[in-house]
Amino acid sequence: MSAGEKAKAKAEQVIGKTVRKAAHAAHKDVLAAKGAALEARGMMRGAKERTKDSLKH
């Protein structure tokens, strides 16, 4: 996995989780859903890069 993509994936996961939890605590359902989507996108980006790496070796 390239270092840039790995960092991007981790950042999306962390930021998404933080936004989701903060929005949930403030009872902001729409913002919580956006945070969850960002977190999921980060997880999928990481999974895609891990898959690409495993196919190379």
mmCIF file of C-alpha atoms in Angstrom:
data_model
loop_
_atom_site.group_PDB
_atom_site.id
_atom_site.type_symbol
_atom_site.label_atom_id
_atom_site.label_comp_id
_atom_site.label_asym_id
_atom_site.label_seq_id
_atom_site.Cartn_x
_atom_site.Cartn_y
_atom_site.Cartn_z
ATOM 1 C CA MET A 1 0.000 0.000 0.000
ATOM 2 C CA SER A 2 1.401 3.380 -0.876
ATOM 3 C CA ALA A 3 2.166 5.549 2.111
ATOM 4 C CA GLY A 4 -0.042 8.373 0.863
ATOM 5 C CA GLU A 5 -3.078 6.159 0.354
ATOM 6 C CA LYS A 6 -2.500 4.456 3.696
ATOM 7 C CA ALA A 7 -2.411 7.825 5.465
ATOM 8 C CA LYS A 8 -5.510 8.997 3.600
ATOM 9 C CA ALA A 9 -7.423 5.857 4.561
ATOM 10 C CA LYS A 10 -6.475 6.136 8.228
ATOM 11 C CA ALA A 11 -7.287 9.855 8.335
ATOM 12 C CA GLU A 12 -10.729 9.277 6.810
ATOM 13 C CA GLN A 13 -11.439 6.551 9.354
ATOM 14 C CA VAL A 14 -10.373 8.647 12.342
ATOM 15 C CA ILE A 15 -12.082 11.852 11.224
ATOM 16 C CA GLY A 16 -15.251 10.003 10.264
ATOM 17 C CA LYS A 17 -15.418 8.230 13.605
ATOM 18 C CA THR A 18 -14.857 11.489 15.494
ATOM 19 C CA VAL A 19 -17.528 13.337 13.508
ATOM 20 C CA ARG A 20 -19.973 10.452 13.876
ATOM 21 C CA LYS A 21 -19.558 10.212 17.648
ATOM 22 C CA ALA A 22 -19.699 13.978 18.210
ATOM 23 C CA ALA A 23 -22.767 14.373 16.009
ATOM 24 C CA HIS A 24 -24.493 11.450 17.675
ATOM 25 C CA ALA A 25 -23.874 12.998 21.091
ATOM 26 C CA ALA A 26 -25.351 16.296 19.850
ATOM 27 C CA HIS A 27 -28.364 14.467 18.318
ATOM 28 C CA LYS A 28 -27.471 15.563 14.784
ATOM 29 C CA ASP A 29 -28.516 12.537 12.749
ATOM 30 C CA VAL A 30 -27.605 13.888 9.305
ATOM 31 C CA LEU A 31 -24.090 14.844 10.387
ATOM 32 C CA ALA A 32 -23.689 11.478 12.126
ATOM 33 C CA ALA A 33 -24.595 9.731 8.876
ATOM 34 C CA LYS A 34 -22.022 11.796 6.971
ATOM 35 C CA GLY A 35 -19.370 10.890 9.536
ATOM 36 C CA ALA A 36 -20.262 7.217 9.242
ATOM 37 C CA ALA A 37 -20.005 7.448 5.456
ATOM 38 C CA LEU A 38 -16.571 9.052 5.714
ATOM 39 C CA GLU A 39 -15.430 6.353 8.129
ATOM 40 C CA ALA A 40 -16.712 3.616 5.812
ATOM 41 C CA ARG A 41 -14.998 5.201 2.804
ATOM 42 C CA GLY A 42 -11.712 5.171 4.726
ATOM 43 C CA MET A 43 -12.153 1.504 5.585
ATOM 44 C CA MET A 44 -12.908 0.620 1.973
ATOM 45 C CA ARG A 45 -9.917 2.620 0.728
ATOM 46 C CA GLY A 46 -7.676 0.686 3.120
ATOM 47 C CA ALA A 47 -9.177 -2.637 2.073
ATOM 48 C CA LYS A 48 -8.691 -1.806 -1.608
ATOM 49 C CA GLU A 49 -5.042 -0.942 -1.075
ATOM 50 C CA ARG A 50 -4.404 -4.093 0.980
ATOM 51 C CA THR A 51 -5.979 -6.169 -1.793
ATOM 52 C CA LYS A 52 -3.817 -4.501 -4.426
ATOM 53 C CA ASP A 53 -0.724 -5.226 -2.327
ATOM 54 C CA SER A 54 -1.632 -8.882 -1.841
ATOM 55 C CA LEU A 55 -2.125 -9.364 -5.576
ATOM 56 C CA LYS A 56 1.324 -7.928 -6.312
ATOM 57 C CA HIS A 57 3.105 -10.473 -4.117
#
